[in-house]
Short mmCIF file of C-alpha atoms and ligand atoms in Angstrom, two decimals:
data_model
loop_
_atom_site.label_atom_id
_atom_site.label_comp_id
_atom_site.label_asym_id
_atom_site.label_seq_id
_atom_site.Cartn_x
_atom_site.Cartn_y
_atom_site.Cartn_z
CA MET A 13 122.74 68.11 111.29
CA SER A 14 126.14 66.47 110.70
CA ARG A 15 128.78 68.46 108.86
CA ALA A 16 131.48 65.87 108.36
CA HIS A 17 132.27 66.84 104.74
CA LYS A 18 133.92 69.92 103.30
CA THR A 19 132.19 73.25 103.94
CA PHE A 20 132.49 76.72 102.38
CA ASP A 21 132.61 80.38 103.50
CA LEU A 22 130.44 81.66 100.67
CA VAL A 23 127.44 79.74 99.40
CA ILE A 24 125.45 80.86 96.35
CA ALA A 25 122.03 79.32 95.74
CA ALA A 26 120.16 79.81 92.48
CA ASN A 27 117.55 77.74 90.67
CA ARG A 28 120.16 76.74 88.04
CA LEU A 29 123.77 75.76 88.41
CA PRO A 30 125.95 77.71 85.98
CA VAL A 31 126.70 74.57 83.91
CA ASP A 32 125.48 72.79 80.81
CA ARG A 33 125.65 69.07 80.21
CA VAL A 34 127.82 67.99 77.29
CA GLU A 35 127.82 64.49 75.89
CA GLY A 36 131.04 63.25 74.28
CA PRO A 37 131.26 61.02 71.16
CA ASP A 38 131.23 57.85 73.28
CA GLY A 39 128.30 59.01 75.37
CA GLU A 40 130.45 60.17 78.29
CA VAL A 41 128.91 63.05 80.16
CA SER A 42 130.77 66.15 81.29
CA TRP A 43 129.74 69.60 82.48
CA ARG A 44 130.77 72.90 80.95
CA THR A 45 130.30 76.12 82.88
CA SER A 46 127.95 78.42 81.02
CA PRO A 47 129.50 81.88 80.73
CA GLY A 48 127.14 84.48 82.07
CA GLY A 49 127.18 87.71 84.01
CA LEU A 50 126.28 86.02 87.28
CA VAL A 51 129.15 83.54 87.02
CA THR A 52 131.65 86.31 86.29
CA ALA A 53 130.35 88.29 89.25
CA MET A 54 130.57 85.31 91.55
CA GLU A 55 134.10 84.50 90.37
CA SER A 56 135.10 88.03 91.33
CA VAL A 57 133.71 87.74 94.86
CA MET A 58 134.93 84.18 95.37
CA LYS A 59 138.55 85.14 94.83
CA GLY A 60 140.38 84.45 98.06
CA ARG A 61 137.56 82.51 99.67
CA GLU A 62 136.18 79.06 99.19
CA GLY A 63 132.86 79.14 97.40
CA ALA A 64 130.08 76.68 96.66
CA TRP A 65 127.07 76.96 94.35
CA VAL A 66 123.83 75.09 95.05
CA GLY A 67 121.37 74.63 92.16
CA TRP A 68 119.54 72.38 89.73
CA ALA A 69 121.66 70.97 86.90
CA GLY A 70 118.84 71.41 84.36
CA GLU A 71 117.62 67.85 83.80
CA ALA A 72 114.83 66.04 85.63
CA GLY A 73 115.70 62.90 87.57
CA GLU A 74 118.77 61.99 89.54
CA ALA A 75 121.29 64.75 90.12
CA PRO A 76 124.97 64.31 89.28
CA GLU A 77 127.42 63.96 92.18
CA PRO A 78 128.87 67.26 93.49
CA PHE A 79 131.85 68.38 91.41
CA THR A 80 134.21 71.31 91.00
CA ALA A 81 134.33 73.56 87.92
CA ASP A 82 136.42 76.72 87.57
CA GLU A 83 137.33 76.47 91.25
CA ILE A 84 133.70 76.60 92.37
CA HIS A 85 132.26 73.62 94.24
CA LEU A 86 128.95 72.73 92.56
CA ARG A 87 126.26 71.00 94.62
CA PRO A 88 123.44 69.79 92.33
CA VAL A 89 119.88 69.64 93.72
CA PRO A 90 117.69 66.95 92.11
CA LEU A 91 114.22 67.73 90.72
CA SER A 92 111.77 65.07 89.54
CA ALA A 93 109.86 65.60 86.28
CA ALA A 94 106.72 66.38 88.32
CA GLU A 95 108.67 68.97 90.39
CA VAL A 96 109.96 70.64 87.23
CA ALA A 97 106.33 70.90 86.07
CA HIS A 98 104.85 72.05 89.41
CA TYR A 99 107.59 74.04 91.18
CA TYR A 100 109.38 75.55 88.17
CA GLU A 101 107.02 75.78 85.19
CA GLY A 102 103.97 76.02 87.45
CA PHE A 103 104.45 78.03 90.63
CA ALA A 104 107.56 79.98 89.63
CA ASN A 105 106.71 80.75 86.01
CA ASP A 106 102.91 80.65 85.89
CA THR A 107 101.97 81.96 89.37
CA LEU A 108 104.78 84.21 90.64
CA TRP A 109 106.13 85.51 87.29
CA PRO A 110 102.80 87.06 86.15
CA ILE A 111 102.04 88.53 89.60
CA TYR A 112 105.51 90.06 89.86
CA HIS A 113 105.17 91.53 86.34
CA ASP A 114 101.98 93.57 86.74
CA VAL A 115 99.66 90.64 85.82
CA ILE A 116 100.25 91.22 82.09
CA VAL A 117 98.72 87.76 81.80
CA ASN A 118 96.59 86.19 84.53
CA ALA A 119 98.33 84.17 87.21
CA THR A 120 97.33 80.54 87.69
CA PHE A 121 96.87 79.25 91.24
CA HIS A 122 97.14 75.58 92.19
CA ARG A 123 97.63 74.40 95.75
CA TYR A 124 99.68 71.39 94.61
CA TRP A 125 102.05 73.76 92.77
CA PHE A 126 102.73 75.58 96.03
CA THR A 127 103.26 72.26 97.84
CA ALA A 128 105.95 71.38 95.28
CA TYR A 129 107.49 74.87 95.62
CA GLU A 130 107.71 74.44 99.37
CA ARG A 131 109.22 70.95 99.07
CA VAL A 132 111.86 72.04 96.55
CA ASN A 133 112.72 75.16 98.60
CA ARG A 134 113.29 72.88 101.60
CA ARG A 135 115.58 70.65 99.56
CA PHE A 136 117.63 73.70 98.53
CA ALA A 137 117.79 74.86 102.15
CA GLU A 138 119.04 71.46 103.30
CA ALA A 139 121.75 71.43 100.63
CA ILE A 140 122.82 74.94 101.67
CA CYS A 141 123.03 73.95 105.36
CA GLU A 142 125.20 70.96 104.39
CA VAL A 143 127.84 72.95 102.53
CA ALA A 144 127.85 76.19 104.59
CA ALA A 145 130.79 76.57 107.00
CA GLU A 146 130.26 77.96 110.51
CA GLY A 147 129.42 81.67 110.14
CA ALA A 148 129.31 81.44 106.32
CA THR A 149 127.69 83.98 104.01
CA VAL A 150 124.72 82.56 102.09
CA TRP A 151 123.49 84.40 99.01
CA VAL A 152 120.13 83.18 97.66
CA HIS A 153 118.93 84.29 94.21
CA ASP A 154 115.53 85.07 92.84
CA TYR A 155 111.83 84.37 93.00
CA GLN A 156 112.14 80.57 92.73
CA LEU A 157 113.70 80.41 96.22
CA GLN A 158 111.76 82.84 98.41
CA LEU A 159 111.10 80.39 101.25
CA VAL A 160 114.77 79.40 101.50
CA PRO A 161 116.01 82.22 103.80
CA GLU A 162 113.62 81.26 106.62
CA MET A 163 114.27 77.53 106.14
CA VAL A 164 118.05 78.03 106.35
CA ARG A 165 117.77 80.24 109.44
CA GLU A 166 115.70 77.59 111.24
CA HIS A 167 118.69 75.22 111.22
CA ARG A 168 121.62 77.59 110.92
CA PRO A 169 121.25 80.77 112.97
CA ASP A 170 125.06 81.14 112.69
CA VAL A 171 125.11 82.08 108.98
CA ARG A 172 124.40 85.45 107.33
CA ILE A 173 121.66 85.21 104.74
CA GLY A 174 121.08 87.54 101.79
CA TRP A 175 118.57 87.30 98.95
CA PHE A 176 118.51 89.15 95.63
CA ASN A 177 115.43 89.53 93.44
CA HIS A 178 116.26 89.63 89.71
CA ILE A 179 112.68 90.56 88.80
CA PRO A 180 110.41 93.36 90.07
CA PHE A 181 108.63 93.12 93.43
CA PRO A 182 104.97 94.01 92.82
CA PRO A 183 102.86 96.72 94.48
CA VAL A 184 100.99 95.34 97.48
CA GLU A 185 97.62 95.50 95.64
CA LEU A 186 98.89 92.91 93.14
CA PHE A 187 101.00 90.88 95.57
CA ALA A 188 97.91 90.54 97.79
CA GLN A 189 96.30 88.27 95.16
CA LEU A 190 98.77 85.52 96.04
CA PRO A 191 97.02 83.02 98.35
CA TRP A 192 100.41 82.21 99.96
CA ARG A 193 101.46 85.85 100.40
CA ARG A 194 102.17 85.53 104.12
CA ARG A 195 104.32 82.45 103.64
CA VAL A 196 106.37 84.21 100.98
CA LEU A 197 106.94 87.32 103.11
CA GLU A 198 107.84 85.24 106.16
CA GLY A 199 110.18 83.13 104.02
CA LEU A 200 112.02 86.24 102.83
CA LEU A 201 112.17 87.75 106.32
CA GLY A 202 114.44 84.86 107.29
CA ALA A 203 117.20 86.84 105.55
CA ASP A 204 119.40 89.57 107.06
CA TYR A 205 119.39 91.60 103.86
CA LEU A 206 117.15 91.69 100.78
CA GLY A 207 118.40 93.30 97.57
CA PHE A 208 116.15 94.60 94.78
CA GLN A 209 116.67 96.12 91.32
CA ARG A 210 114.85 99.42 91.96
CA VAL A 211 114.10 101.56 95.00
CA ALA A 212 110.38 101.07 94.22
CA ASP A 213 110.75 97.26 94.44
CA ALA A 214 112.32 97.48 97.91
CA GLN A 215 109.59 99.91 99.00
CA ASN A 216 106.87 97.56 97.69
CA PHE A 217 108.32 94.77 99.82
CA VAL A 218 108.52 96.89 102.97
CA ARG A 219 104.94 98.10 102.44
CA ALA A 220 103.72 94.50 101.98
CA CYS A 221 105.28 93.54 105.33
CA ARG A 222 103.56 96.49 107.03
CA GLN A 223 100.14 96.03 105.43
CA LEU A 224 99.86 92.25 105.13
CA LEU A 225 101.83 91.12 108.20
CA GLY A 226 101.26 94.17 110.39
CA LEU A 227 104.98 94.44 111.12
CA PRO A 228 106.67 97.68 112.23
CA THR A 229 108.84 99.23 109.50
CA ARG A 230 111.15 102.19 109.56
CA GLY A 231 112.67 103.47 106.29
CA ASP A 232 114.15 100.44 104.60
CA VAL A 233 114.12 98.24 107.72
CA VAL A 234 111.42 95.74 108.79
CA SER A 235 111.20 94.33 112.35
CA VAL A 236 110.23 90.67 112.24
CA SER A 237 107.94 91.01 115.29
CA ARG A 238 106.42 93.73 117.48
CA ASP A 239 108.92 93.09 120.29
CA ASP A 240 111.35 95.90 121.07
CA ASP A 241 114.37 93.67 120.57
CA ALA A 242 113.04 91.99 117.39
CA ARG A 243 115.48 91.00 114.66
CA ARG A 244 115.57 93.61 111.89
CA VAL A 245 115.84 93.00 108.14
CA ARG A 246 117.01 95.60 105.64
CA ALA A 247 115.59 95.84 102.07
CA SER A 248 117.20 98.19 99.54
CA ALA A 249 118.02 98.68 95.88
CA VAL A 250 121.24 97.33 94.44
CA PRO A 251 120.77 97.23 90.65
CA ILE A 252 122.49 94.41 88.77
CA SER A 253 124.88 95.01 85.90
CA ILE A 254 127.09 93.18 83.40
CA ASP A 255 130.74 92.25 82.98
CA PHE A 256 131.64 95.50 81.22
CA LYS A 257 135.33 94.75 80.79
CA GLY A 258 134.83 91.23 79.39
CA LEU A 259 132.14 92.28 76.91
CA ASP A 260 133.96 95.45 75.85
CA GLU A 261 137.02 93.35 75.01
CA LEU A 262 134.92 90.87 73.05
CA ALA A 263 133.24 93.65 71.06
CA ARG A 264 136.61 95.20 70.15
CA GLN A 265 138.05 91.96 68.79
CA PRO A 266 138.71 92.14 65.04
CA GLU A 267 136.67 88.94 64.47
CA THR A 268 133.63 90.52 66.17
CA GLN A 269 134.00 93.72 64.15
CA ALA A 270 134.38 91.72 60.91
CA ARG A 271 131.29 89.66 61.73
CA ALA A 272 129.30 92.84 62.42
CA LYS A 273 130.24 94.11 58.97
CA GLU A 274 129.27 90.81 57.43
CA ILE A 275 125.85 90.93 59.16
CA ARG A 276 125.18 94.38 57.71
CA GLU A 277 126.28 93.26 54.25
CA SER A 278 124.09 90.19 54.31
CA LEU A 279 121.13 92.46 55.12
CA GLY A 280 121.92 94.61 52.07
CA ASN A 281 123.82 97.33 53.96
CA PRO A 282 120.73 99.16 55.22
CA GLU A 283 120.93 102.84 56.18
CA THR A 284 119.44 101.88 59.53
CA LEU A 285 119.58 98.47 61.10
CA LEU A 286 117.12 98.22 64.00
CA LEU A 287 117.48 95.34 66.47
CA GLY A 288 115.38 93.71 69.17
CA VAL A 289 116.85 90.97 71.41
CA ASP A 290 114.66 89.31 74.01
CA ARG A 291 113.69 86.04 75.55
CA LEU A 292 110.34 85.31 73.92
CA ASP A 293 108.39 86.52 76.96
CA TYR A 294 105.13 88.50 77.22
CA THR A 295 106.82 90.95 79.60
CA LYS A 296 109.22 92.15 76.89
CA GLY A 297 106.63 94.05 74.81
CA ILE A 298 107.69 92.41 71.53
CA GLY A 299 104.13 92.63 70.17
CA HIS A 300 103.88 96.37 70.96
CA ARG A 301 107.21 96.97 69.21
CA ILE A 302 106.14 95.05 66.10
CA LYS A 303 102.79 96.82 66.01
CA ALA A 304 104.54 100.22 66.09
CA TYR A 305 107.04 99.16 63.44
CA GLY A 306 104.20 97.74 61.31
CA GLU A 307 102.46 101.13 61.34
CA LEU A 308 105.71 102.88 60.40
CA LEU A 309 105.98 100.48 57.43
CA GLU A 310 102.37 101.16 56.49
CA GLU A 311 102.92 104.92 56.60
CA ASP A 312 106.12 104.48 54.57
CA GLN A 313 108.19 106.18 57.25
CA VAL A 314 110.44 103.12 57.10
CA ALA A 315 110.89 100.68 54.21
CA PRO A 316 113.23 97.79 53.44
CA PRO A 317 116.02 97.64 52.31
CA ARG A 318 116.70 101.20 53.57
CA GLU A 319 115.57 100.21 57.07
CA VAL A 320 115.71 96.62 58.26
CA PHE A 321 114.44 95.31 61.60
CA VAL A 322 116.09 92.20 63.09
CA GLN A 323 114.20 90.58 65.95
CA VAL A 324 116.05 87.88 67.88
CA ALA A 325 113.58 86.02 70.09
CA THR A 326 115.24 83.44 72.31
CA PRO A 327 113.13 80.29 72.82
CA SER A 328 111.76 80.32 76.36
CA ARG A 329 109.44 78.32 78.68
CA GLU A 330 107.71 76.59 75.80
CA ARG A 331 105.81 74.23 78.08
CA VAL A 332 103.85 77.13 79.61
CA ALA A 333 100.67 77.86 77.59
CA ALA A 334 101.00 81.68 77.67
CA TYR A 335 104.45 81.39 76.03
CA ARG A 336 103.19 79.08 73.27
CA GLU A 337 100.36 81.50 72.51
CA LEU A 338 102.75 84.47 72.46
CA ARG A 339 105.02 82.71 69.97
CA LEU A 340 102.12 82.02 67.60
CA GLU A 341 100.95 85.63 67.84
CA ILE A 342 104.39 87.15 67.16
CA GLU A 343 105.16 84.80 64.29
CA ARG A 344 101.77 85.46 62.68
CA GLU A 345 102.31 89.21 62.85
CA VAL A 346 105.91 89.06 61.52
CA GLY A 347 104.68 86.84 58.65
CA ARG A 348 101.88 89.29 57.86
CA LEU A 349 104.21 92.30 57.78
CA ASN A 350 106.78 90.52 55.63
CA GLY A 351 104.05 89.39 53.25
CA GLU A 352 102.78 92.94 52.99
CA TYR A 353 105.96 95.06 52.98
CA GLY A 354 108.84 92.68 52.17
CA ARG A 355 110.38 92.22 48.74
CA ILE A 356 112.45 89.40 47.28
CA GLY A 357 115.80 89.69 49.04
CA ALA A 358 114.53 92.43 51.39
CA GLN A 359 112.41 91.34 54.34
CA ALA A 360 110.83 94.04 56.47
CA ILE A 361 111.51 92.10 59.69
CA GLN A 362 114.15 89.38 60.02
CA TYR A 363 112.88 87.09 62.76
CA LEU A 364 115.28 84.64 64.44
CA HIS A 365 114.05 82.16 67.04
CA HIS A 366 117.49 80.97 68.21
CA SER A 367 120.07 81.19 70.94
CA TYR A 368 123.48 82.52 69.89
CA PRO A 369 127.03 82.39 71.24
CA ARG A 370 128.25 85.49 73.06
CA GLN A 371 130.42 86.65 70.18
CA GLU A 372 127.52 86.56 67.70
CA MET A 373 125.40 88.60 70.15
CA ALA A 374 128.23 91.14 70.47
CA ALA A 375 128.51 91.33 66.66
CA LEU A 376 124.76 91.99 66.39
CA PHE A 377 125.07 94.82 68.95
CA VAL A 378 128.01 96.33 67.07
CA ALA A 379 126.07 96.08 63.79
CA ALA A 380 122.82 97.67 65.04
CA ASP A 381 122.14 101.40 64.60
CA VAL A 382 119.15 101.30 66.94
CA LEU A 383 118.38 98.81 69.71
CA VAL A 384 114.70 98.75 70.62
CA VAL A 385 113.97 97.65 74.22
CA THR A 386 110.26 97.93 75.02
CA PRO A 387 109.32 95.78 78.03
CA LEU A 388 105.97 96.33 79.74
CA ARG A 389 107.78 95.42 82.98
CA ASP A 390 111.37 94.18 83.44
CA GLY A 391 113.54 93.87 86.56
CA MET A 392 116.57 95.39 84.86
CA ASN A 393 117.08 94.36 81.19
CA LEU A 394 120.70 93.44 80.68
CA VAL A 395 120.39 93.58 76.89
CA ALA A 396 120.24 97.40 77.09
CA LYS A 397 123.45 97.51 79.14
CA GLU A 398 125.15 95.01 76.82
CA TYR A 399 124.34 97.12 73.77
CA VAL A 400 125.78 100.26 75.34
CA THR A 401 128.91 98.32 76.35
CA CYS A 402 129.51 97.11 72.80
CA ARG A 403 129.45 100.69 71.41
CA HIS A 404 132.99 101.85 72.20
CA ASP A 405 132.76 103.65 68.84
CA GLY A 406 130.13 105.93 70.40
CA GLY A 407 127.67 104.96 67.65
CA GLY A 408 124.16 103.59 67.94
CA ALA A 409 121.00 104.69 69.71
CA LEU A 410 118.98 103.02 72.47
CA VAL A 411 115.18 103.12 72.60
CA LEU A 412 114.27 102.15 76.17
CA SER A 413 110.99 101.59 77.99
CA GLU A 414 110.40 103.49 81.20
CA PHE A 415 109.16 100.19 82.68
CA ALA A 416 112.59 98.51 82.58
CA GLY A 417 114.82 98.81 85.65
CA ALA A 418 117.57 100.01 83.26
CA PHE A 419 115.62 103.25 82.72
CA HIS A 420 116.67 104.37 86.21
CA GLU A 421 120.32 104.30 85.15
CA LEU A 422 120.32 104.97 81.40
CA HIS A 423 118.55 108.35 81.32
CA GLN A 424 120.13 109.40 78.06
CA ALA A 425 118.30 106.71 76.10
CA PHE A 426 115.33 107.54 73.83
CA ILE A 427 112.69 106.84 76.46
CA CYS A 428 109.27 105.42 75.56
CA ASN A 429 106.04 104.13 77.03
CA PRO A 430 105.43 100.99 74.95
CA HIS A 431 101.66 101.11 75.59
CA ASP A 432 101.56 104.43 73.73
CA ILE A 433 101.96 103.12 70.17
CA GLU A 434 101.92 106.60 68.61
CA GLY A 435 104.59 107.78 71.08
CA LEU A 436 106.64 104.63 70.50
CA LYS A 437 106.60 105.25 66.73
CA GLN A 438 107.80 108.81 67.27
CA THR A 439 110.55 107.64 69.63
CA ILE A 440 111.79 105.02 67.13
CA MET A 441 111.85 107.68 64.39
CA ALA A 442 113.69 110.08 66.71
CA ALA A 443 116.33 107.40 67.35
CA ILE A 444 116.74 107.00 63.58
CA VAL A 445 116.94 110.69 62.59
CA THR A 446 118.60 112.43 65.55
CA PRO A 447 121.95 113.90 64.43
CA GLU A 448 125.00 111.70 64.98
CA LYS A 449 126.64 114.19 67.34
CA GLU A 450 123.72 114.18 69.76
CA LYS A 451 123.51 110.38 69.69
CA ARG A 452 127.21 110.11 70.49
CA ARG A 453 126.81 112.40 73.47
CA ARG A 454 124.05 110.20 74.82
CA MET A 455 125.91 106.93 74.17
CA LYS A 456 129.05 108.19 75.86
CA ALA A 457 127.18 109.12 79.05
CA MET A 458 125.40 105.75 79.18
CA ARG A 459 128.66 103.83 78.65
CA ARG A 460 130.27 105.72 81.49
CA ARG A 461 127.45 104.70 83.82
CA VAL A 462 127.70 100.99 82.92
CA SER A 463 131.50 100.92 83.09
CA ASP A 464 131.42 102.56 86.56
CA HIS A 465 128.70 100.21 87.80
CA ASP A 466 129.63 96.79 86.45
CA VAL A 467 128.59 93.39 87.75
CA GLN A 468 131.69 93.03 89.91
CA ARG A 469 130.80 96.23 91.73
CA TRP A 470 127.20 95.07 92.07
CA ALA A 471 128.28 91.83 93.76
CA ALA A 472 130.71 93.63 96.06
CA ARG A 473 128.00 96.13 97.07
CA PHE A 474 125.47 93.40 97.73
CA LEU A 475 127.89 91.55 100.01
CA ASP A 476 128.85 94.77 101.77
CA ASN A 477 125.17 95.54 102.44
CA LEU A 478 124.68 91.99 103.69
CA ALA A 479 127.68 92.14 106.01
CA HIS A 480 126.41 95.36 107.64
CA ALA A 481 122.64 94.72 107.66
CA PRO A 482 120.41 95.95 109.17
CA GLU A 483 122.71 98.99 109.29
CA ARG A 484 123.90 100.72 106.12
CA PRO A 485 127.56 100.18 105.33
CA GLU A 486 129.96 103.07 105.78
CA ARG A 487 130.55 104.58 102.35
CA SER A 488 133.28 106.96 101.32
CA THR A 489 132.14 110.56 100.85
CA SER A 490 132.85 110.45 97.11
CA GLU A 491 130.81 107.28 96.68
CA ARG A 492 127.93 108.73 98.67
CA GLU A 493 128.02 111.90 96.63
CA ALA A 494 128.07 109.95 93.37
CA ASP A 495 125.05 107.93 94.55
CA GLU A 496 123.15 111.03 95.60
CA ALA A 497 123.90 112.73 92.28
CA HIS A 498 122.65 109.66 90.47
CA ALA A 499 119.44 109.45 92.53
CA ALA A 500 118.78 113.14 91.81
CA ALA A 501 119.38 112.60 88.08
CA ASP A 502 117.00 109.65 88.14
CA ARG A 503 114.27 111.72 89.81
CA ARG A 504 114.82 114.52 87.28
CA ALA A 505 114.69 112.11 84.32
CA ARG A 506 111.42 110.61 85.55
CA GLU A 507 109.85 114.01 86.17
CA LEU A 508 110.98 115.30 82.80
CA HIS A 509 109.71 112.26 80.98
CA HIS A 510 106.29 112.51 82.59
CA ALA A 511 106.13 116.30 82.32
CA ARG A 512 106.64 116.06 78.56
CA GLY A 513 103.21 114.46 78.72
CA PRO A 514 101.46 112.65 75.95
CA ARG A 515 103.62 112.93 72.85
CA THR A 516 100.65 112.56 70.61
CA LYS A 517 97.44 114.25 69.58
CA HIS A 518 94.70 111.87 70.68
P1 LIG B 11 115.89 88.02 81.54
O1 LIG B 11 114.42 88.22 81.57
O2 LIG B 11 116.34 86.76 80.92
O3 LIG B 11 116.56 88.16 83.00
P2 LIG B 11 117.76 90.13 80.44
O4 LIG B 11 118.17 90.95 81.60
O5 LIG B 11 117.55 90.94 79.22
O6 LIG B 11 116.43 89.33 80.68
O7 LIG B 11 118.89 89.06 80.17
C1 LIG B 11 118.86 88.23 79.04
C2 LIG B 11 120.27 87.68 78.77
O8 LIG B 11 120.19 86.66 77.77
C3 LIG B 11 121.21 88.75 78.22
O9 LIG B 11 122.48 88.54 78.76
C4 LIG B 11 121.21 88.49 76.71
O10 LIG B 11 122.38 88.85 76.02
C5 LIG B 11 121.01 86.99 76.65
N1 LIG B 11 120.31 86.62 75.40
C6 LIG B 11 119.12 87.09 74.97
N2 LIG B 11 118.79 86.54 73.80
C7 LIG B 11 119.79 85.70 73.48
C8 LIG B 11 120.04 84.81 72.37
N3 LIG B 11 119.16 84.69 71.36
N4 LIG B 11 121.18 84.10 72.38
C9 LIG B 11 122.04 84.22 73.41
N5 LIG B 11 121.87 85.03 74.46
C10 LIG B 11 120.75 85.74 74.51
C11 LIG B 11 116.08 88.34 84.33
C12 LIG B 11 115.14 89.55 84.54
C13 LIG B 11 115.80 90.81 84.04
C14 LIG B 11 117.16 91.02 84.74
C15 LIG B 11 118.00 89.76 84.67
C16 LIG B 11 119.25 89.88 85.52
O11 LIG B 11 113.89 89.32 83.89
O12 LIG B 11 114.96 91.95 84.25
O13 LIG B 11 117.84 92.06 84.09
O14 LIG B 11 117.27 88.62 85.12
O15 LIG B 11 118.96 90.23 86.83
#
């Protein structure tokens, strides 16, 4: 493969490039980088080295020429309309997504979807090989690109390859349903290091290699064959986070604070403003949350305008049938509850099906007394960490599902099992009525955790793990102690939560 053009020491590959297309008044097209946690993290690790980002620009058809934005070289990968339908909406979002999220809805299997997935993964791998310098570090992101590590290694044994999974990795019993399970595992084993959100996700992967491929495993390391000198791949947890400093600054700005006040006023200054913020996705447990809140309205435990619930549901994957059905269901239920319990000028649930700028999101977080996060399964859930970050005033309360990755870090939240509607109702009420002092204690501890473990630290840790794999990197004693203390606290929180047992009389 010729490498006559410019190459880079660090190559990021993700399904999407971090840019949005903007059309000027005369139809001229330009690209604006979309601010997001991942971009901030990558900027922090690209300082001092030359970095490239390989990804789809977001529109079917021809890809724009490579260009540079915010000092990152962007290398667009083209996708045809059929590939968007088969690789992205089909295999990624209607086969892998349900399997990796506990089969909350059934997965759909089509052989031609997998063919498209394989073809697109190969195109990504080729683009990576083109821009990677000799001995470069290649960091591949997420479930859309699981075959890429092996495909890159085939051509470029000189580079170091890491992969990070933003979503859960399923237990082997569920993963085994996937007709292409071997191909996926072999694709991933092309990497040197695999990073996951939770310890359990990394363990699920290692177990799948042992049980489905018959490979030897030892702790968090998998040998890629039975030979004594086989290459070894390490899989461990490295939970993602957010740009704490950037968001904290935004939340403190006087304009954000003023907007938060305005939001509360326009809702009639409720005693308690409850908030839900999610992509409109069946994994997020929006229906369970609304059911619980509906029963609280029915029992008169909450009533507008004293309590107001704002649900922001970001439009998502509307060409996939399960998402269209979910939207209809949620909107029907919100309409029913507002018809039943709303009054003129005082809706029970304010439902917003929009995307908002970062500052408006921060203002919503500052305004909310309770954030309700109830996923049935979620890799991490950044919304929970964003809420905590915006509460430098120490106010607010977080209701958090034990099925979100964030539960393993934010133990001081009001923890719930969203399937247990009675328990969820009690947890929401506890978040409303717990004395201010106790809530502040909890919020302070959670903020400390997020500020210590921000997205910059996450990226640095991932790259450190990758550089040392399959060995563990040398860590300072204080860092190791902090990690051990955290792991112990996590175990304790889980035991305590389960030992409390069913919260309800059934
Ligand atoms: P998501 O499933 O998209 O991410 P999440 O982690 O909550 O879920 O991130 C959503 C992001 O979108 C947040 O930054 C949030 O502020 C933003 N957002 C939500 N609604 C918005 C709106 N209406 N307008 C503007 N912004 C909005 C996947 C996995 C997660 C994992 C992340 C990162 O499913 O489990 O935490 O990747 O690894």
